[in-house]
PDB file of C-alpha atoms in Angstrom:
ATOM      1  CA  UNK L   1     -23.385  -1.162 -34.891  1.00  0.00           C
ATOM      2  CA  UNK L   2     -20.342   0.324 -33.884  1.00  0.00           C
ATOM      3  CA  UNK L   3     -21.314   3.699 -32.224  1.00  0.00           C
ATOM      4  CA  UNK L   4     -18.609   5.714 -31.181  1.00  0.00           C
ATOM      5  CA  UNK L   5     -18.122   8.556 -28.484  1.00  0.00           C
ATOM      6  CA  UNK L   6     -17.355  11.363 -31.430  1.00  0.00           C
ATOM      7  CA  UNK L   7     -20.656  10.759 -32.596  1.00  0.00           C
ATOM      8  CA  UNK L   8     -22.360  10.908 -30.247  1.00  0.00           C
ATOM      9  CA  UNK L   9     -20.415  13.665 -28.757  1.00  0.00           C
ATOM     10  CA  UNK L  10     -21.892  15.977 -32.386  1.00  0.00           C
ATOM     11  CA  UNK L  11     -24.966  14.151 -31.675  1.00  0.00           C
ATOM     12  CA  UNK L  12     -25.188  16.262 -28.495  1.00  0.00           C
ATOM     13  CA  UNK L  13     -23.618  19.456 -29.131  1.00  0.00           C
ATOM     14  CA  UNK L  14     -26.220  19.166 -32.386  1.00  0.00           C
ATOM     15  CA  UNK L  15     -28.979  18.268 -30.480  1.00  0.00           C
ATOM     16  CA  UNK L  16     -28.695  21.298 -27.735  1.00  0.00           C
ATOM     17  CA  UNK L  17     -27.852  24.101 -30.162  1.00  0.00           C
ATOM     18  CA  UNK L  18     -30.279  23.107 -32.858  1.00  0.00           C
ATOM     19  CA  UNK L  19     -27.223  23.934 -35.432  1.00  0.00           C
ATOM     20  CA  UNK L  20     -24.512  21.995 -36.793  1.00  0.00           C
ATOM     21  CA  UNK L  21     -22.332  24.770 -37.669  1.00  0.00           C
ATOM     22  CA  UNK L  22     -22.016  25.880 -33.952  1.00  0.00           C
ATOM     23  CA  UNK L  23     -21.790  22.709 -32.055  1.00  0.00           C
ATOM     24  CA  UNK L  24     -19.284  21.912 -34.803  1.00  0.00           C
ATOM     25  CA  UNK L  25     -17.483  25.388 -33.125  1.00  0.00           C
ATOM     26  CA  UNK L  26     -17.898  23.759 -29.679  1.00  0.00           C
ATOM     27  CA  UNK L  27     -16.027  20.452 -30.229  1.00  0.00           C
ATOM     28  CA  UNK L  28     -13.317  22.404 -32.164  1.00  0.00           C
ATOM     29  CA  UNK L  29     -13.566  20.554 -36.294  1.00  0.00           C
ATOM     30  CA  UNK L  30     -15.200  21.615 -38.908  1.00  0.00           C
ATOM     31  CA  UNK L  31     -19.298  21.505 -40.272  1.00  0.00           C
ATOM     32  CA  UNK L  32     -18.255  18.998 -42.553  1.00  0.00           C
ATOM     33  CA  UNK L  33     -16.851  16.548 -40.415  1.00  0.00           C
ATOM     34  CA  UNK L  34     -19.949  17.219 -37.680  1.00  0.00           C
ATOM     35  CA  UNK L  35     -22.725  16.747 -41.227  1.00  0.00           C
ATOM     36  CA  UNK L  36     -20.262  13.336 -41.855  1.00  0.00           C
ATOM     37  CA  UNK L  37     -21.057  12.392 -37.829  1.00  0.00           C
ATOM     38  CA  UNK L  38     -24.208  12.702 -38.250  1.00  0.00           C
ATOM     39  CA  UNK L  39     -24.740  11.003 -41.475  1.00  0.00           C
ATOM     40  CA  UNK L  40     -23.206   8.319 -40.318  1.00  0.00           C
ATOM     41  CA  UNK L  41     -24.416   7.479 -37.221  1.00  0.00           C
ATOM     42  CA  UNK L  42     -27.769   7.607 -38.899  1.00  0.00           C
ATOM     43  CA  UNK L  43     -26.472   5.134 -41.051  1.00  0.00           C
ATOM     44  CA  UNK L  44     -25.463   3.076 -38.631  1.00  0.00           C
ATOM     45  CA  UNK L  45     -28.980   3.646 -36.222  1.00  0.00           C
ATOM     46  CA  UNK L  46     -31.324   3.293 -38.932  1.00  0.00           C
ATOM     47  CA  UNK L  47     -33.172   6.621 -38.234  1.00  0.00           C
ATOM     48  CA  UNK L  48     -33.211  10.185 -38.696  1.00  0.00           C
ATOM     49  CA  UNK L  49     -31.620  11.739 -36.573  1.00  0.00           C
ATOM     50  CA  UNK L  50     -32.479  15.585 -38.247  1.00  0.00           C
ATOM     51  CA  UNK L  51     -34.458  17.431 -39.877  1.00  0.00           C
ATOM     52  CA  UNK L  52     -31.800  19.239 -41.888  1.00  0.00           C
ATOM     53  CA  UNK L  53     -33.451  22.871 -44.018  1.00  0.00           C
ATOM     54  CA  UNK L  54     -31.213  26.069 -45.345  1.00  0.00           C
ATOM     55  CA  UNK L  55     -32.013  27.484 -42.154  1.00  0.00           C
ATOM     56  CA  UNK L  56     -32.689  24.905 -39.307  1.00  0.00           C
ATOM     57  CA  UNK L  57     -32.013  21.647 -37.337  1.00  0.00           C
ATOM     58  CA  UNK L  58     -34.915  20.256 -36.485  1.00  0.00           C
ATOM     59  CA  UNK L  59     -35.042  17.169 -34.053  1.00  0.00           C
ATOM     60  CA  UNK L  60     -36.500  14.337 -34.750  1.00  0.00           C
ATOM     61  CA  UNK L  61     -38.607  12.120 -32.547  1.00  0.00           C
ATOM     62  CA  UNK L  62     -36.117   9.619 -32.589  1.00  0.00           C
ATOM     63  CA  UNK L  63     -33.725  11.956 -31.697  1.00  0.00           C
ATOM     64  CA  UNK L  64     -35.561  12.796 -28.751  1.00  0.00           C
ATOM     65  CA  UNK L  65     -35.678   9.858 -27.001  1.00  0.00           C
ATOM     66  CA  UNK L  66     -31.878   9.345 -27.717  1.00  0.00           C
ATOM     67  CA  UNK L  67     -30.726  11.874 -26.435  1.00  0.00           C
ATOM     68  CA  UNK L  68     -31.011  10.904 -22.792  1.00  0.00           C
ATOM     69  CA  UNK L  69     -29.143   7.876 -23.218  1.00  0.00           C
ATOM     70  CA  UNK L  70     -26.488   9.262 -25.375  1.00  0.00           C
ATOM     71  CA  UNK L  71     -25.962  11.721 -22.693  1.00  0.00           C
ATOM     72  CA  UNK L  72     -25.846   8.854 -19.572  1.00  0.00           C
ATOM     73  CA  UNK L  73     -22.930   7.312 -22.502  1.00  0.00           C
ATOM     74  CA  UNK L  74     -20.545  10.134 -22.878  1.00  0.00           C
ATOM     75  CA  UNK L  75     -21.029  10.750 -18.594  1.00  0.00           C
ATOM     76  CA  UNK L  76     -19.767   7.287 -18.209  1.00  0.00           C
ATOM     77  CA  UNK L  77     -16.967   7.766 -20.568  1.00  0.00           C
ATOM     78  CA  UNK L  78     -16.424  10.538 -18.688  1.00  0.00           C
ATOM     79  CA  UNK L  79     -16.147   8.937 -15.167  1.00  0.00           C
ATOM     80  CA  UNK L  80     -14.720   6.588 -16.218  1.00  0.00           C
ATOM     81  CA  UNK L  81     -11.718   8.355 -18.113  1.00  0.00           C
ATOM     82  CA  UNK L  82     -11.136  10.028 -14.974  1.00  0.00           C
ATOM     83  CA  UNK L  83     -11.103   7.293 -12.757  1.00  0.00           C
ATOM     84  CA  UNK L  84      -8.612   6.222 -15.081  1.00  0.00           C
ATOM     85  CA  UNK L  85      -6.445   9.092 -14.889  1.00  0.00           C
ATOM     86  CA  UNK L  86      -7.062   9.026 -10.699  1.00  0.00           C
ATOM     87  CA  UNK L  87      -5.999   5.398 -10.803  1.00  0.00           C
ATOM     88  CA  UNK L  88      -3.028   6.232 -12.900  1.00  0.00           C
ATOM     89  CA  UNK L  89      -2.241   9.185 -10.963  1.00  0.00           C
ATOM     90  CA  UNK L  90      -1.952   7.378  -6.994  1.00  0.00           C
ATOM     91  CA  UNK L  91      -5.162   9.783  -6.464  1.00  0.00           C
ATOM     92  CA  UNK L  92      -7.884   6.953  -5.909  1.00  0.00           C
ATOM     93  CA  UNK L  93      -7.917   3.129  -5.126  1.00  0.00           C
ATOM     94  CA  UNK L  94      -7.499   0.811  -3.278  1.00  0.00           C
ATOM     95  CA  UNK L  95      -4.068  -0.948  -1.355  1.00  0.00           C
ATOM     96  CA  UNK L  96      -4.565  -4.072  -0.140  1.00  0.00           C
ATOM     97  CA  UNK L  97      -1.081  -5.343   2.380  1.00  0.00           C
ATOM     98  CA  UNK L  98       0.293  -7.990   4.331  1.00  0.00           C
ATOM     99  CA  UNK L  99       2.435  -6.806   7.413  1.00  0.00           C
ATOM    100  CA  UNK L 100       3.931  -8.867  10.023  1.00  0.00           C
ATOM    101  CA  UNK L 101       2.244  -7.916  13.373  1.00  0.00           C
ATOM    102  CA  UNK L 102       5.386  -6.740  14.693  1.00  0.00           C
ATOM    103  CA  UNK L 103       6.266  -4.422  11.573  1.00  0.00           C
ATOM    104  CA  UNK L 104       2.263  -3.510  11.362  1.00  0.00           C
ATOM    105  CA  UNK L 105       2.830  -2.263  15.789  1.00  0.00           C
ATOM    106  CA  UNK L 106       5.459   0.038  15.587  1.00  0.00           C
ATOM    107  CA  UNK L 107       6.929   0.470  11.933  1.00  0.00           C
ATOM    108  CA  UNK L 108       4.205   0.852   9.662  1.00  0.00           C
ATOM    109  CA  UNK L 109       1.575   3.589  11.887  1.00  0.00           C
ATOM    110  CA  UNK L 110       4.478   6.587  10.599  1.00  0.00           C
ATOM    111  CA  UNK L 111       4.518   4.699   7.005  1.00  0.00           C
ATOM    112  CA  UNK L 112       0.377   5.104   7.210  1.00  0.00           C
ATOM    113  CA  UNK L 113       0.684   8.089   8.559  1.00  0.00           C
ATOM    114  CA  UNK L 114       2.956  10.123   6.121  1.00  0.00           C
ATOM    115  CA  UNK L 115       1.185   7.902   2.991  1.00  0.00           C
ATOM    116  CA  UNK L 116      -2.561   9.375   4.121  1.00  0.00           C
ATOM    117  CA  UNK L 117      -0.872  13.264   3.991  1.00  0.00           C
ATOM    118  CA  UNK L 118      -0.281  12.633   0.338  1.00  0.00           C
ATOM    119  CA  UNK L 119      -2.716  10.471  -0.627  1.00  0.00           C
ATOM    120  CA  UNK L 120      -6.454  10.751   1.529  1.00  0.00           C
ATOM    121  CA  UNK L 121      -8.580   9.567  -1.129  1.00  0.00           C
ATOM    122  CA  UNK L 122      -6.618   6.300  -1.247  1.00  0.00           C
ATOM    123  CA  UNK L 123      -7.919   2.719   0.955  1.00  0.00           C
ATOM    124  CA  UNK L 124      -6.429   1.285   2.618  1.00  0.00           C
ATOM    125  CA  UNK L 125      -6.461  -2.635   3.983  1.00  0.00           C
ATOM    126  CA  UNK L 126      -3.718  -3.875   5.992  1.00  0.00           C
ATOM    127  CA  UNK L 127      -3.673  -6.779   7.540  1.00  0.00           C
ATOM    128  CA  UNK L 128      -1.281  -7.943  10.457  1.00  0.00           C
ATOM    129  CA  UNK L 129      -0.732 -11.682  10.376  1.00  0.00           C
ATOM    130  CA  UNK L 130       2.580 -13.747  12.240  1.00  0.00           C
ATOM    131  CA  UNK L 131       5.467 -13.289  10.246  1.00  0.00           C
ATOM    132  CA  UNK L 132       5.550 -17.099  10.015  1.00  0.00           C
ATOM    133  CA  UNK L 133       2.187 -16.449   7.758  1.00  0.00           C
ATOM    134  CA  UNK L 134       3.326 -13.631   5.119  1.00  0.00           C
ATOM    135  CA  UNK L 135       4.277 -15.671   2.427  1.00  0.00           C
ATOM    136  CA  UNK L 136       1.736 -18.469   2.035  1.00  0.00           C
ATOM    137  CA  UNK L 137      -1.346 -15.474   2.735  1.00  0.00           C
ATOM    138  CA  UNK L 138       0.834 -13.268  -0.131  1.00  0.00           C
ATOM    139  CA  UNK L 139       0.449 -16.346  -2.650  1.00  0.00           C
ATOM    140  CA  UNK L 140      -3.116 -17.638  -1.502  1.00  0.00           C
ATOM    141  CA  UNK L 141      -5.103 -14.180  -1.126  1.00  0.00           C
ATOM    142  CA  UNK L 142      -5.842 -10.873  -2.991  1.00  0.00           C
ATOM    143  CA  UNK L 143      -2.236  -8.819  -1.270  1.00  0.00           C
ATOM    144  CA  UNK L 144      -0.520  -6.605  -3.355  1.00  0.00           C
ATOM    145  CA  UNK L 145       2.392  -7.332  -1.057  1.00  0.00           C
ATOM    146  CA  UNK L 146       3.587  -8.220   2.208  1.00  0.00           C
ATOM    147  CA  UNK L 147       6.456  -6.326   4.975  1.00  0.00           C
ATOM    148  CA  UNK L 148       7.665  -7.790   7.460  1.00  0.00           C
ATOM    149  CA  UNK L 149      11.242 -10.004   8.785  1.00  0.00           C
ATOM    150  CA  UNK L 150      11.262 -13.352   6.344  1.00  0.00           C
ATOM    151  CA  UNK L 151      15.069 -15.488   5.858  1.00  0.00           C
ATOM    152  CA  UNK L 152      15.906 -17.384   3.361  1.00  0.00           C
ATOM    153  CA  UNK L 153      14.882 -17.010  -0.456  1.00  0.00           C
ATOM    154  CA  UNK L 154      11.377 -17.947  -1.775  1.00  0.00           C
ATOM    155  CA  UNK L 155       9.477 -19.460  -5.570  1.00  0.00           C
ATOM    156  CA  UNK L 156       7.658 -16.620  -7.340  1.00  0.00           C
ATOM    157  CA  UNK L 157       8.889 -14.500  -4.465  1.00  0.00           C
ATOM    158  CA  UNK L 158      11.168 -11.464  -4.980  1.00  0.00           C
ATOM    159  CA  UNK L 159      12.440 -10.004  -1.463  1.00  0.00           C
ATOM    160  CA  UNK L 160      13.692  -5.977  -1.418  1.00  0.00           C
ATOM    161  CA  UNK L 161      15.477  -4.920   2.610  1.00  0.00           C
ATOM    162  CA  UNK L 162      13.625  -1.788   3.260  1.00  0.00           C
ATOM    163  CA  UNK L 163      15.604  -2.242   7.148  1.00  0.00           C
ATOM    164  CA  UNK L 164      17.176  -3.620   9.306  1.00  0.00           C
ATOM    165  CA  UNK L 165      17.201  -3.680  13.541  1.00  0.00           C
ATOM    166  CA  UNK L 166      20.437  -4.490  15.723  1.00  0.00           C
ATOM    167  CA  UNK L 167      18.900  -7.406  18.102  1.00  0.00           C
ATOM    168  CA  UNK L 168      18.982  -5.344  21.057  1.00  0.00           C
ATOM    169  CA  UNK L 169      18.342  -5.633  25.443  1.00  0.00           C
ATOM    170  CA  UNK L 170      14.992  -3.290  25.428  1.00  0.00           C
ATOM    171  CA  UNK L 171      14.540  -2.117  29.558  1.00  0.00           C
ATOM    172  CA  UNK L 172      13.355   1.007  31.828  1.00  0.00           C
ATOM    173  CA  UNK L 173      15.179   4.413  31.176  1.00  0.00           C
ATOM    174  CA  UNK L 174      17.545   3.901  34.516  1.00  0.00           C
ATOM    175  CA  UNK L 175      20.135   5.793  35.347  1.00  0.00           C
ATOM    176  CA  UNK L 176      22.405   2.536  34.727  1.00  0.00           C
ATOM    177  CA  UNK L 177      20.108   0.913  31.641  1.00  0.00           C
ATOM    178  CA  UNK L 178      21.008   4.725  30.361  1.00  0.00           C
ATOM    179  CA  UNK L 179      24.833   5.109  31.019  1.00  0.00           C
ATOM    180  CA  UNK L 180      25.497   1.771  29.057  1.00  0.00           C
ATOM    181  CA  UNK L 181      26.569   1.685  25.486  1.00  0.00           C
ATOM    182  CA  UNK L 182      25.857  -2.163  25.098  1.00  0.00           C
ATOM    183  CA  UNK L 183      24.909  -5.311  26.373  1.00  0.00           C
ATOM    184  CA  UNK L 184      26.691  -8.962  26.201  1.00  0.00           C
ATOM    185  CA  UNK L 185      25.244 -11.493  26.060  1.00  0.00           C
ATOM    186  CA  UNK L 186      27.397 -12.887  28.751  1.00  0.00           C
ATOM    187  CA  UNK L 187      26.026  -9.870  30.427  1.00  0.00           C
ATOM    188  CA  UNK L 188      22.163 -10.471  29.744  1.00  0.00           C
ATOM    189  CA  UNK L 189      21.727 -13.596  31.083  1.00  0.00           C
ATOM    190  CA  UNK L 190      23.001 -12.391  34.280  1.00  0.00           C
ATOM    191  CA  UNK L 191      19.863 -10.155  34.586  1.00  0.00           C
ATOM    192  CA  UNK L 192      15.586 -10.516  33.823  1.00  0.00           C
ATOM    193  CA  UNK L 193      15.033 -11.603  30.339  1.00  0.00           C
ATOM    194  CA  UNK L 194      12.105 -11.414  27.921  1.00  0.00           C
ATOM    195  CA  UNK L 195      12.331 -13.769  24.903  1.00  0.00           C
ATOM    196  CA  UNK L 196       9.888 -14.248  22.119  1.00  0.00           C
ATOM    197  CA  UNK L 197       8.883 -17.750  22.296  1.00  0.00           C
ATOM    198  CA  UNK L 198      11.470 -20.805  20.551  1.00  0.00           C
ATOM    199  CA  UNK L 199       8.998 -21.057  18.105  1.00  0.00           C
ATOM    200  CA  UNK L 200       9.340 -17.827  15.923  1.00  0.00           C
ATOM    201  CA  UNK L 201      11.872 -17.064  13.718  1.00  0.00           C
ATOM    202  CA  UNK L 202      13.504 -14.271  15.962  1.00  0.00           C
ATOM    203  CA  UNK L 203      14.412 -16.791  18.860  1.00  0.00           C
ATOM    204  CA  UNK L 204      15.231 -19.614  16.355  1.00  0.00           C
ATOM    205  CA  UNK L 205      18.112 -16.929  14.839  1.00  0.00           C
ATOM    206  CA  UNK L 206      19.028 -15.749  18.582  1.00  0.00           C
ATOM    207  CA  UNK L 207      19.203 -20.093  19.460  1.00  0.00           C
ATOM    208  CA  UNK L 208      21.696 -20.599  16.259  1.00  0.00           C
ATOM    209  CA  UNK L 209      24.239 -17.527  17.421  1.00  0.00           C
ATOM    210  CA  UNK L 210      24.749 -18.535  20.693  1.00  0.00           C
ATOM    211  CA  UNK L 211      24.948 -22.443  19.794  1.00  0.00           C
ATOM    212  CA  UNK L 212      27.583 -21.269  17.634  1.00  0.00           C
ATOM    213  CA  UNK L 213      29.648 -19.311  19.965  1.00  0.00           C
ATOM    214  CA  UNK L 214      29.065 -22.306  22.463  1.00  0.00           C
ATOM    215  CA  UNK L 215      25.853 -20.078  24.639  1.00  0.00           C
ATOM    216  CA  UNK L 216      22.933 -20.463  25.299  1.00  0.00           C
ATOM    217  CA  UNK L 217      19.920 -18.581  26.660  1.00  0.00           C
ATOM    218  CA  UNK L 218      17.217 -19.250  29.096  1.00  0.00           C
ATOM    219  CA  UNK L 219      14.909 -15.915  29.009  1.00  0.00           C
ATOM    220  CA  UNK L 220      13.272 -15.450  32.337  1.00  0.00           C
ATOM    221  CA  UNK L 221       9.941 -15.205  30.297  1.00  0.00           C
ATOM    222  CA  UNK L 222       8.937 -15.958  26.558  1.00  0.00           C
ATOM    223  CA  UNK L 223       5.906 -14.521  24.545  1.00  0.00           C
ATOM    224  CA  UNK L 224       4.512 -14.954  21.645  1.00  0.00           C
ATOM    225  CA  UNK L 225       3.678 -11.238  20.807  1.00  0.00           C
ATOM    226  CA  UNK L 226       6.460  -8.354  20.715  1.00  0.00           C
ATOM    227  CA  UNK L 227       3.773  -5.787  21.811  1.00  0.00           C
ATOM    228  CA  UNK L 228       3.225  -7.889  25.240  1.00  0.00           C
ATOM    229  CA  UNK L 229       7.470  -8.424  25.767  1.00  0.00           C
ATOM    230  CA  UNK L 230       7.253  -4.446  25.662  1.00  0.00           C
ATOM    231  CA  UNK L 231       4.091  -3.879  28.111  1.00  0.00           C
ATOM    232  CA  UNK L 232       6.004  -6.470  30.651  1.00  0.00           C
ATOM    233  CA  UNK L 233       9.246  -4.925  30.350  1.00  0.00           C
ATOM    234  CA  UNK L 234       7.622  -1.182  30.985  1.00  0.00           C
ATOM    235  CA  UNK L 235       6.324  -3.114  34.128  1.00  0.00           C
ATOM    236  CA  UNK L 236       9.915  -3.981  35.130  1.00  0.00           C
ATOM    237  CA  UNK L 237       9.802  -7.243  34.252  1.00  0.00           C
ATOM    238  CA  UNK L 238      13.144  -7.614  32.610  1.00  0.00           C
ATOM    239  CA  UNK L 239      15.227  -6.850  29.618  1.00  0.00           C
ATOM    240  CA  UNK L 240      12.947  -7.576  26.351  1.00  0.00           C
ATOM    241  CA  UNK L 241      15.160  -8.935  23.519  1.00  0.00           C
ATOM    242  CA  UNK L 242      14.057  -7.399  20.535  1.00  0.00           C
ATOM    243  CA  UNK L 243      15.540  -4.838  17.055  1.00  0.00           C
ATOM    244  CA  UNK L 244      15.461  -1.527  17.983  1.00  0.00           C
ATOM    245  CA  UNK L 245      13.051  -0.585  14.906  1.00  0.00           C
ATOM    246  CA  UNK L 246      10.048  -2.675  16.953  1.00  0.00           C
ATOM    247  CA  UNK L 247      10.208  -0.712  19.803  1.00  0.00           C
ATOM    248  CA  UNK L 248       8.009   2.490  19.367  1.00  0.00           C
ATOM    249  CA  UNK L 249       8.897   5.407  21.377  1.00  0.00           C
ATOM    250  CA  UNK L 250       6.043   7.280  21.402  1.00  0.00           C
ATOM    251  CA  UNK L 251       3.973   4.011  22.345  1.00  0.00           C
ATOM    252  CA  UNK L 252       7.099   2.741  24.950  1.00  0.00           C
ATOM    253  CA  UNK L 253       8.404   6.516  26.310  1.00  0.00           C
ATOM    254  CA  UNK L 254       9.932   4.544  28.916  1.00  0.00           C
ATOM    255  CA  UNK L 255      11.761   2.444  27.636  1.00  0.00           C
ATOM    256  CA  UNK L 256      15.329   2.662  25.348  1.00  0.00           C
ATOM    257  CA  UNK L 257      17.640   0.283  23.665  1.00  0.00           C
ATOM    258  CA  UNK L 258      20.982  -0.636  24.000  1.00  0.00           C
ATOM    259  CA  UNK L 259      22.352  -3.015  21.286  1.00  0.00           C
ATOM    260  CA  UNK L 260      23.145  -6.731  22.293  1.00  0.00           C
ATOM    261  CA  UNK L 261      27.242  -7.618  21.097  1.00  0.00           C
ATOM    262  CA  UNK L 262      29.701 -10.882  20.813  1.00  0.00           C
ATOM    263  CA  UNK L 263      27.370 -11.873  18.748  1.00  0.00           C
ATOM    264  CA  UNK L 264      25.916  -8.839  17.131  1.00  0.00           C
ATOM    265  CA  UNK L 265      22.901  -9.886  15.171  1.00  0.00           C
ATOM    266  CA  UNK L 266      20.357  -8.214  13.501  1.00  0.00           C
ATOM    267  CA  UNK L 267      17.102  -8.268  11.678  1.00  0.00           C
ATOM    268  CA  UNK L 268      15.485  -7.035   8.396  1.00  0.00           C
ATOM    269  CA  UNK L 269      12.788  -5.471   7.778  1.00  0.00           C
ATOM    270  CA  UNK L 270      11.818  -6.549   3.948  1.00  0.00           C
ATOM    271  CA  UNK L 271       9.493  -6.147   1.283  1.00  0.00           C
ATOM    272  CA  UNK L 272       7.136  -9.088  -0.726  1.00  0.00           C
ATOM    273  CA  UNK L 273       6.409  -9.169  -3.962  1.00  0.00           C
ATOM    274  CA  UNK L 274       5.420 -12.321  -6.369  1.00  0.00           C
ATOM    275  CA  UNK L 275       6.972 -11.925  -9.547  1.00  0.00           C
ATOM    276  CA  UNK L 276       5.399 -10.941 -13.010  1.00  0.00           C
ATOM    277  CA  UNK L 277       2.889  -9.059 -10.950  1.00  0.00           C
ATOM    278  CA  UNK L 278       2.572  -5.645 -11.780  1.00  0.00           C
ATOM    279  CA  UNK L 279       1.207  -3.178  -8.085  1.00  0.00           C
ATOM    280  CA  UNK L 280      -1.263  -0.888  -8.960  1.00  0.00           C
ATOM    281  CA  UNK L 281      -0.154   2.964  -8.650  1.00  0.00           C
ATOM    282  CA  UNK L 282      -1.949   3.244  -5.049  1.00  0.00           C
ATOM    283  CA  UNK L 283       0.179   0.301  -4.166  1.00  0.00           C
ATOM    284  CA  UNK L 284       3.334   1.527  -5.911  1.00  0.00           C
ATOM    285  CA  UNK L 285       3.013   5.212  -4.388  1.00  0.00           C
ATOM    286  CA  UNK L 286       2.800   2.875  -0.621  1.00  0.00           C
ATOM    287  CA  UNK L 287       5.919   0.945  -1.237  1.00  0.00           C
ATOM    288  CA  UNK L 288       7.715   4.780  -1.938  1.00  0.00           C
ATOM    289  CA  UNK L 289       6.758   6.289   0.539  1.00  0.00           C
ATOM    290  CA  UNK L 290       7.455   2.550   2.986  1.00  0.00           C
ATOM    291  CA  UNK L 291      11.152   3.287   1.105  1.00  0.00           C
ATOM    292  CA  UNK L 292      11.441   6.959   2.020  1.00  0.00           C
ATOM    293  CA  UNK L 293      10.272   6.855   5.450  1.00  0.00           C
ATOM    294  CA  UNK L 294      11.951   3.197   6.621  1.00  0.00           C
ATOM    295  CA  UNK L 295      15.630   3.883   5.182  1.00  0.00           C
ATOM    296  CA  UNK L 296      15.941   6.500   7.888  1.00  0.00           C
ATOM    297  CA  UNK L 297      14.914   3.601  10.387  1.00  0.00           C
ATOM    298  CA  UNK L 298      17.869   1.641   9.481  1.00  0.00           C
ATOM    299  CA  UNK L 299      19.648   0.858  12.781  1.00  0.00           C
ATOM    300  CA  UNK L 300      24.688   0.330  12.271  1.00  0.00           C
ATOM    301  CA  UNK L 301      25.080  -2.944  11.578  1.00  0.00           C
ATOM    302  CA  UNK L 302      27.715  -2.835  14.453  1.00  0.00           C
ATOM    303  CA  UNK L 303      28.602  -0.431  17.689  1.00  0.00           C
TER     304      UNK L 303
END
């Protein structure tokens, strides 16, 4: 038995109006089409729904019992249709994604704020993890995508650079430091510094680049978290060595970044997706917002 929504709409219309003619007019169909749909429904259900005469249409006991169920089915179908329409137009839904800890702290709050303005009813589940965990976690969880700094290529993953930041010396806004246009790595080694630990990807990039020039970084302090380095810098303990994009100005208004040169190094912030997986409309809208917001944060590659 395949009862159609069209049959149910005609049935409930006739039940409420007690008129096939009026129900047909409200539904925008002919009277003969409405009569045929009622006859088909009665045949499929195996019961008579209306006693019809030339003057009236009266529901039977079977129709009385069927009406509430038919209304519920139509309501559920309309609700499903509205929900799918909202999902398709990114007015509802849920976005689950991963973000490296530094990116989550420095860059994504502005993306989230912009997205919330345009999509207030979409639920956000952002999971901040260590940068090294982005790829393995994306492969094994329900996250649709990841945003953070990664290097190289990964099987079954697509990587798109959203922004990039110059490796910089970040320090307090003193007159001497603010007057500098840049610092060389040779100048930096003469000053107290705060760097990420040697096992982190950013430190590996620094050590490899300096080693190629016969140089070595010997920081005063080593930390695991970017916010720790920035907080220590704000207390005057040294210059933090980080991408300029990792400095959230509103959280650390006393700090400024000056690019490091000879050599000049950059760190990308990328979007990672599993190949062959279609993002939900809500996730597509979030990614579009991230592209637009972070594009304006790209630091120059030289200077």
